Short mmCIF file of C-alpha atoms in Angstrom, two decimals:
data_model
loop_
_atom_site.label_atom_id
_atom_site.label_comp_id
_atom_site.label_asym_id
_atom_site.label_seq_id
_atom_site.Cartn_x
_atom_site.Cartn_y
_atom_site.Cartn_z
CA MET W 1 -88.54 149.90 147.52
CA LYS W 2 -88.30 149.99 143.51
CA ILE W 3 -89.28 147.08 142.84
CA ALA W 4 -92.33 147.54 145.13
CA PHE W 5 -93.46 150.47 142.96
CA VAL W 6 -92.91 148.58 139.68
CA CYS W 7 -95.05 145.44 141.21
CA GLN W 8 -97.81 148.41 142.02
CA ARG W 9 -98.20 149.95 138.85
CA MET W 10 -98.23 146.66 136.95
CA ALA W 11 -101.14 145.54 139.10
CA ALA W 12 -102.68 148.65 138.77
CA TRP W 13 -102.63 147.90 134.80
CA LEU W 14 -103.82 144.62 135.09
CA SER W 15 -106.81 144.85 137.15
CA SER W 16 -107.95 147.95 134.94
CA VAL W 17 -107.03 146.06 131.37
CA ILE W 18 -108.97 142.83 133.20
CA ILE W 19 -112.02 144.50 134.21
CA LEU W 20 -112.61 146.76 131.26
CA MET W 21 -112.23 144.39 128.75
CA ALA W 22 -114.75 142.45 131.85
CA CYS W 23 -116.97 145.12 131.36
CA LEU W 24 -117.04 144.76 127.38
CA TRP W 25 -117.65 141.56 127.51
CA ALA W 26 -120.46 141.51 129.98
CA GLY W 27 -121.91 144.36 127.64
CA ASP W 28 -121.73 142.62 124.25
CA LEU W 29 -123.62 139.45 125.96
CA LEU W 30 -126.56 141.86 127.39
CA SER W 31 -126.68 143.63 124.16
CA VAL W 32 -127.81 140.19 122.55
CA TRP W 33 -129.73 139.61 124.89
CA ILE W 34 -131.88 143.08 124.24
CA ASN W 35 -131.89 142.49 120.58
CA HIS W 36 -128.80 145.36 120.30
CA ALA W 37 -131.19 148.17 121.13
CA LEU W 38 -127.73 149.13 122.90
CA PRO W 39 -124.27 148.32 121.82
CA GLY W 40 -122.31 146.50 124.02
CA SER W 41 -119.61 149.04 124.76
CA ILE W 42 -122.62 151.66 126.08
CA ILE W 43 -124.26 148.89 128.14
CA GLY W 44 -120.14 148.26 129.87
CA MET W 45 -119.72 151.80 130.51
CA LEU W 46 -123.23 152.15 132.43
CA LEU W 47 -122.32 148.50 133.85
CA LEU W 48 -118.66 149.75 134.80
CA ALA W 49 -120.29 153.22 136.65
CA ALA W 50 -122.71 150.97 138.63
CA LEU W 51 -120.10 148.58 139.92
CA LEU W 52 -117.79 151.26 141.00
CA GLY W 53 -121.05 153.12 142.74
CA SER W 54 -122.31 150.16 144.48
CA GLY W 55 -118.57 149.75 145.24
CA LEU W 56 -118.12 146.23 144.01
CA ILE W 57 -115.47 147.79 142.38
CA ARG W 58 -112.62 150.16 143.50
CA LEU W 59 -111.93 153.28 141.85
CA SER W 60 -108.25 152.51 142.07
CA TRP W 61 -108.49 149.25 140.66
CA VAL W 62 -109.56 150.49 136.60
CA GLU W 63 -108.53 154.52 136.97
CA THR W 64 -105.15 153.67 135.72
CA GLY W 65 -106.04 152.19 132.10
CA ALA W 66 -109.65 153.79 131.98
CA GLY W 67 -107.40 157.20 132.00
CA PHE W 68 -104.98 156.27 129.70
CA ILE W 69 -107.54 155.10 127.05
CA ILE W 70 -110.06 158.22 127.38
CA ARG W 71 -106.54 160.47 127.05
CA TRP W 72 -106.07 158.64 123.86
CA MET W 73 -109.57 158.15 122.67
CA SER W 74 -109.40 160.41 119.48
CA LEU W 75 -106.37 158.47 118.28
CA LEU W 76 -108.69 155.14 117.73
CA PHE W 77 -110.93 157.51 115.52
CA VAL W 78 -108.38 158.43 113.14
CA PRO W 79 -108.49 154.60 111.24
CA ILE W 80 -112.41 155.48 110.93
CA GLY W 81 -111.99 159.12 109.36
CA VAL W 82 -109.15 157.22 106.73
CA GLY W 83 -111.74 155.08 106.17
CA VAL W 84 -114.37 157.90 104.55
CA VAL W 85 -111.97 158.33 101.91
CA ASP W 86 -112.65 154.56 100.86
CA GLN W 87 -116.08 155.81 100.38
CA LEU W 88 -115.93 158.50 98.33
CA ASN W 89 -118.06 158.01 95.89
CA LEU W 90 -120.70 157.56 98.09
CA LEU W 91 -119.58 160.61 99.64
CA ALA W 92 -119.99 162.15 96.18
CA SER W 93 -123.62 161.13 95.67
CA SER W 94 -124.82 163.18 98.88
CA LEU W 95 -122.08 165.61 98.78
CA GLY W 96 -124.80 168.40 99.50
CA ALA W 97 -126.57 167.20 102.01
CA LEU W 98 -124.01 165.79 104.11
CA LEU W 99 -121.94 169.06 104.53
CA LEU W 100 -124.92 170.57 105.56
CA THR W 101 -126.07 168.33 108.10
CA SER W 102 -122.92 167.85 109.52
CA LEU W 103 -122.16 171.13 109.39
CA LEU W 104 -124.97 173.30 110.37
CA GLY W 105 -127.16 170.72 111.58
CA THR W 106 -124.23 170.41 113.87
CA VAL W 107 -124.50 173.90 115.14
CA LEU W 108 -127.80 173.78 115.51
CA VAL W 109 -128.46 171.01 117.30
CA MET W 110 -125.46 172.17 119.81
CA ALA W 111 -126.96 175.34 119.75
CA VAL W 112 -130.38 174.32 120.82
CA SER W 113 -129.05 171.28 123.60
CA GLY W 114 -126.37 173.75 125.45
CA TRP W 115 -128.86 176.90 125.16
CA LEU W 116 -131.81 174.49 126.45
CA PHE W 117 -129.66 173.34 129.41
CA GLN W 118 -128.07 176.58 130.61
CA TRP W 119 -131.75 177.84 130.27
CA LEU W 120 -133.14 175.42 132.81
CA GLU W 121 -130.28 176.00 135.04
CA ARG W 122 -130.81 179.33 135.55
CA THR W 123 -134.30 179.13 135.62
CA ARG W 124 -133.98 177.00 138.24
CA GLN W 125 -131.51 179.38 140.83
CA MET H 1 -96.37 127.78 100.40
CA THR H 2 -99.73 130.00 100.24
CA LEU H 3 -100.90 129.66 103.75
CA PHE H 4 -97.19 130.91 104.91
CA PRO H 5 -97.06 134.37 103.37
CA ILE H 6 -100.35 135.14 104.33
CA VAL H 7 -99.53 134.36 108.10
CA THR H 8 -96.46 136.61 108.50
CA ILE H 9 -97.37 139.17 106.26
CA THR H 10 -100.76 139.85 107.57
CA PRO H 11 -99.87 141.16 110.99
CA MET H 12 -96.57 142.51 109.40
CA LYS H 13 -98.77 145.32 107.68
CA GLY H 14 -101.25 145.30 110.36
CA LEU H 15 -98.24 146.20 112.91
CA LEU H 16 -96.82 148.98 110.37
CA TYR H 17 -100.06 150.30 109.79
CA CYS H 18 -100.88 150.43 113.17
CA SER H 19 -97.42 151.97 114.21
CA MET H 20 -97.67 154.67 111.34
CA THR H 21 -100.91 155.66 112.58
CA VAL H 22 -99.57 156.35 116.51
CA VAL H 23 -96.47 157.96 115.17
CA VAL H 24 -98.87 160.33 112.79
CA TYR H 25 -100.75 160.99 115.70
CA LEU H 26 -98.83 161.36 118.76
CA THR H 27 -96.68 164.09 116.30
CA ALA H 28 -99.64 165.73 115.39
CA TRP H 29 -100.26 166.30 118.88
CA GLN H 30 -96.86 167.73 119.16
CA LEU H 31 -97.65 169.99 117.02
CA HIS H 32 -100.77 170.90 118.42
CA ASN H 33 -99.10 171.62 122.10
CA ARG H 34 -96.43 173.86 120.92
CA PHE H 35 -98.62 175.69 118.50
CA LYS H 36 -101.76 175.81 120.63
CA TYR H 37 -103.59 176.54 117.27
CA SER H 38 -107.12 175.12 117.12
CA MET H 39 -106.92 174.05 113.24
CA LEU H 40 -103.76 171.90 114.06
CA ASN H 41 -106.62 169.33 115.68
CA PRO H 42 -104.26 166.09 116.40
CA LEU H 43 -107.74 164.35 115.30
CA LEU H 44 -108.01 166.12 111.60
CA VAL H 45 -103.87 166.48 110.91
CA SER H 46 -103.74 162.83 111.58
CA ILE H 47 -106.23 161.60 109.37
CA LEU H 48 -104.86 164.13 106.32
CA VAL H 49 -101.22 163.34 106.79
CA VAL H 50 -102.48 159.41 106.98
CA VAL H 51 -104.45 159.51 103.99
CA GLY H 52 -101.91 161.40 102.16
CA ILE H 53 -99.22 158.70 102.63
CA LEU H 54 -101.54 156.26 101.39
CA LEU H 55 -102.07 158.28 98.22
CA VAL H 56 -98.30 159.15 97.82
CA GLY H 57 -97.36 155.57 98.55
CA ASN H 58 -100.08 153.88 96.12
CA ILE H 59 -101.38 152.18 99.50
CA PRO H 60 -104.82 150.45 99.07
CA TYR H 61 -107.19 151.19 101.81
CA SER H 62 -107.74 147.45 102.31
CA ASP H 63 -104.55 146.88 103.31
CA TYR H 64 -104.02 149.88 105.99
CA GLU H 65 -107.44 148.43 107.56
CA GLN H 66 -105.69 145.80 108.79
CA GLY H 67 -103.81 147.65 110.58
CA GLY H 68 -106.59 150.19 111.41
CA ASP H 69 -108.83 147.96 112.94
CA TRP H 70 -106.56 147.15 115.55
CA LEU H 71 -107.01 150.99 116.63
CA SER H 72 -110.80 150.55 116.01
CA ASN H 73 -110.95 147.37 117.85
CA LEU H 74 -109.90 148.98 121.06
CA LEU H 75 -112.72 151.64 120.63
CA GLY H 76 -115.11 149.46 122.79
CA ILE H 77 -112.95 149.65 125.80
CA ALA H 78 -112.37 153.11 125.60
CA VAL H 79 -116.23 154.03 125.43
CA VAL H 80 -116.30 151.36 128.67
CA ALA H 81 -113.58 153.49 130.52
CA LEU H 82 -116.23 156.41 130.00
CA GLY H 83 -118.24 155.08 132.87
CA VAL H 84 -115.21 156.08 134.86
CA PRO H 85 -115.56 160.00 134.65
CA LEU H 86 -119.19 159.49 134.75
CA TYR H 87 -118.75 157.42 137.89
CA GLN H 88 -117.07 160.22 139.08
CA GLN H 89 -120.02 163.00 138.34
CA MET H 90 -122.60 160.85 139.59
CA ARG H 91 -123.77 162.49 142.88
CA ASP H 92 -123.69 165.84 140.67
CA ILE H 93 -125.77 164.06 137.87
CA HIS H 94 -127.84 162.45 139.87
CA ARG H 95 -129.53 165.77 141.73
CA GLU H 96 -129.93 167.05 137.60
CA LEU H 97 -131.19 163.70 136.02
CA THR H 98 -134.37 164.87 135.09
CA GLY H 99 -132.93 168.15 133.92
CA VAL H 100 -130.40 166.01 131.48
CA ILE H 101 -132.86 164.04 129.93
CA LEU H 102 -135.50 166.49 129.23
CA VAL H 103 -132.89 168.21 127.35
CA VAL H 104 -130.98 165.70 125.70
CA PHE H 105 -134.76 164.67 124.67
CA VAL H 106 -135.88 167.67 123.08
CA SER H 107 -132.45 167.62 121.26
CA SER H 108 -132.68 164.49 119.70
CA LEU H 109 -135.73 164.71 118.72
CA PHE H 110 -134.92 168.21 117.12
CA ALA H 111 -131.64 166.98 115.57
CA LEU H 112 -133.48 164.04 113.85
CA VAL H 113 -135.98 166.39 112.35
CA SER H 114 -133.66 168.93 111.50
CA THR H 115 -131.42 166.49 109.78
CA VAL H 116 -134.33 165.64 107.85
CA ILE H 117 -134.98 168.95 107.08
CA LEU H 118 -131.78 170.50 105.98
CA ALA H 119 -131.44 167.30 103.78
CA VAL H 120 -133.98 167.50 101.62
CA LEU H 121 -133.50 171.27 101.60
CA ALA H 122 -129.93 170.17 100.34
CA GLY H 123 -131.83 168.45 97.33
CA ALA H 124 -131.66 164.95 98.83
CA ASP H 125 -134.50 162.21 98.01
CA GLY H 126 -136.25 160.73 100.73
CA GLN H 127 -134.19 157.67 101.19
CA VAL H 128 -130.88 159.48 101.27
CA ALA H 129 -132.62 162.08 104.18
CA LEU H 130 -133.57 158.97 106.28
CA SER H 131 -130.27 157.85 106.31
CA LEU H 132 -129.10 160.95 106.98
CA ALA H 133 -131.20 161.33 110.14
CA PRO H 134 -129.25 159.78 112.89
CA LYS H 135 -125.89 161.58 112.22
CA SER H 136 -125.44 162.73 116.36
CA VAL H 137 -126.10 158.90 117.34
CA THR H 138 -123.08 156.86 117.78
CA THR H 139 -122.39 154.58 115.05
CA PRO H 140 -123.52 150.93 115.85
CA ILE H 141 -127.21 152.54 116.93
CA ALA H 142 -127.26 154.69 113.50
CA VAL H 143 -126.55 151.86 111.44
CA LEU H 144 -129.65 149.81 113.21
CA ILE H 145 -132.18 152.76 112.94
CA VAL H 146 -131.41 153.53 108.95
CA ASP H 147 -131.22 149.79 108.48
CA ASN H 148 -135.16 149.14 110.23
CA LEU H 149 -136.13 152.53 107.76
CA ASN H 150 -134.98 151.20 104.55
CA GLY H 151 -132.51 153.32 104.27
CA VAL H 152 -128.89 153.01 103.37
CA PRO H 153 -126.58 152.32 106.32
CA SER H 154 -122.46 152.94 104.51
CA LEU H 155 -124.44 156.49 104.03
CA ALA H 156 -125.67 156.98 107.64
CA ALA H 157 -122.04 155.49 108.71
CA ILE H 158 -120.33 158.63 106.51
CA ALA H 159 -122.56 161.30 108.25
CA VAL H 160 -121.90 159.84 111.56
CA ILE H 161 -118.42 160.60 111.23
CA LEU H 162 -118.60 163.52 109.48
CA THR H 163 -120.88 164.67 112.55
CA GLY H 164 -118.42 163.56 115.11
CA LEU H 165 -114.87 164.91 112.85
CA MET H 166 -116.82 167.98 112.96
CA GLY H 167 -117.60 168.13 116.78
CA ALA H 168 -113.87 167.11 117.89
CA ILE H 169 -112.75 169.44 115.51
CA PHE H 170 -114.09 172.70 116.02
CA GLY H 171 -116.82 171.41 118.92
CA LEU H 172 -114.76 173.30 121.71
CA PRO H 173 -114.37 176.87 119.82
CA LEU H 174 -118.11 176.50 118.67
CA LEU H 175 -119.54 176.18 122.17
CA SER H 176 -117.54 178.98 123.40
CA LEU H 177 -118.63 181.09 120.38
CA LEU H 178 -122.37 180.15 120.83
CA LYS H 179 -121.70 181.50 124.29
CA ILE H 180 -122.11 178.07 125.77
CA THR H 181 -119.83 178.28 128.80
CA ASP H 182 -121.65 176.04 132.13
CA PRO H 183 -119.58 173.08 131.72
CA LYS H 184 -122.73 170.54 132.69
CA ALA H 185 -124.40 172.43 128.99
CA ARG H 186 -121.09 172.38 127.15
CA GLY H 187 -120.99 168.38 128.16
CA ILE H 188 -124.56 167.61 127.31
CA ALA H 189 -124.55 170.01 123.51
CA MET H 190 -121.19 167.87 122.48
CA GLY H 191 -122.70 164.23 123.85
CA THR H 192 -126.08 165.04 122.22
CA ALA H 193 -124.86 166.59 118.54
CA CYS H 194 -121.34 165.07 118.32
CA HIS H 195 -121.68 161.40 120.00
CA ALA H 196 -118.56 159.22 120.98
CA LEU H 197 -116.09 161.56 118.50
CA GLY H 198 -117.05 164.95 120.30
CA THR H 199 -117.16 163.26 123.72
CA ALA H 200 -113.60 161.67 123.04
CA ARG H 201 -112.14 165.47 122.24
CA MET H 202 -114.37 166.31 125.42
CA VAL H 203 -112.98 164.29 128.61
CA GLN H 204 -109.30 165.45 126.93
CA SER H 205 -109.86 169.08 127.91
CA SER H 206 -112.42 168.45 130.86
CA LEU H 207 -113.37 165.24 133.28
CA LYS H 208 -116.49 167.17 134.02
CA GLU H 209 -117.70 168.12 131.10
CA GLY H 210 -116.57 164.42 129.59
CA ALA H 211 -118.73 162.70 132.29
CA TYR H 212 -121.87 164.94 131.17
CA SER H 213 -121.29 164.48 126.97
CA ALA H 214 -121.01 160.67 128.08
CA LEU H 215 -124.17 160.68 129.77
CA ALA H 216 -126.00 162.43 126.91
CA LEU H 217 -124.28 160.15 124.44
CA VAL H 218 -126.05 157.34 126.32
CA LEU H 219 -129.24 159.18 126.47
CA SER H 220 -129.47 160.41 123.01
CA ALA H 221 -128.52 157.01 121.95
CA SER H 222 -131.50 155.34 123.58
CA ILE H 223 -133.93 157.94 123.12
CA SER H 224 -133.26 158.44 119.22
CA ALA H 225 -133.15 154.36 118.62
CA LEU H 226 -136.44 154.55 120.80
CA MET H 227 -138.25 157.42 118.30
CA ALA H 228 -136.36 157.40 114.60
CA PRO H 229 -138.29 154.75 113.45
CA TRP H 230 -141.92 156.70 112.99
CA LEU H 231 -140.29 160.37 113.61
CA VAL H 232 -138.25 160.24 111.07
CA PRO H 233 -141.04 158.88 108.20
CA TRP H 234 -143.54 161.52 109.79
CA VAL H 235 -141.64 164.15 108.88
CA LEU H 236 -140.81 163.01 105.36
CA GLY H 237 -144.55 162.39 104.86
CA TRP H 238 -145.53 165.87 105.65
CA LEU H 239 -142.69 167.61 103.93
CA ASN H 240 -143.74 165.75 100.90
#
């Protein structure tokens, strides 16, 4: 009983990892083919959604691994954030422009896109 | 003699710095859950603590990078995994796809134009301003765009990361402050403005918001790649 459960979990993990890696691999191949107009990971994301939508892949085959890595996705950005420290000279050279665009600029873009969509939703109802 | 230490020490260092990052993040995550205080954002705290450890231990970044790359390399798989929430919301999204595309299209153009204007206002020269322009787009695309415009790709990468951190750390309270309450609108705003970093934060709070964020991330990357090559030089020419 318990062994069956463990085997089932392991199979769920294994199939998730294989499917996610296969989608990334296929995405990378397609990305080269379209001259890197979109990165392989994004093509892989669309491919996975399409495969799930078409029923070729079942949700239960990928949701274990996908749910796990999505839950911990922020962790993967820690080294990238630390990497900014390695480029302090470049950062300092355009500090004002970088801060103004990433702080105020981001607020503006969020406001425009969020308000626009809410306004569109409201007018449609 | 020379080969042996490289083979053994490099993976050890990688393993050490990789596990250090994981431990720091898990601790920051626990702290965040304990105190529920938004400034204790696990990502921000982890970055600061790791930078502190590197400074105190006098560890060069190139050493840390060996372990850091282990984690960064998993990002591709994490982005692919976003296909799952995207699929789960497909029926909803399908019904509103035109609206979503329209909003992301307008917002992406606005992001490019407003960034160039703000950069020039802050005193940046033309080359810096165009390097910052695709700051709301995911890194590989932003670097490509800036490369084509003869800008500075590494500056673009920094702008993208700072923007993403801004979204991941302050994004959720900011959306509430701006009275953006509709889950779909929140997802779209985050994905358009703060690409994968913002999406990573969003998907932790709600899968529905995360799905719309992932969709906006895809659309804004494609739209910006198409429009930036002529729009950014045009805005710069108009400002001069």
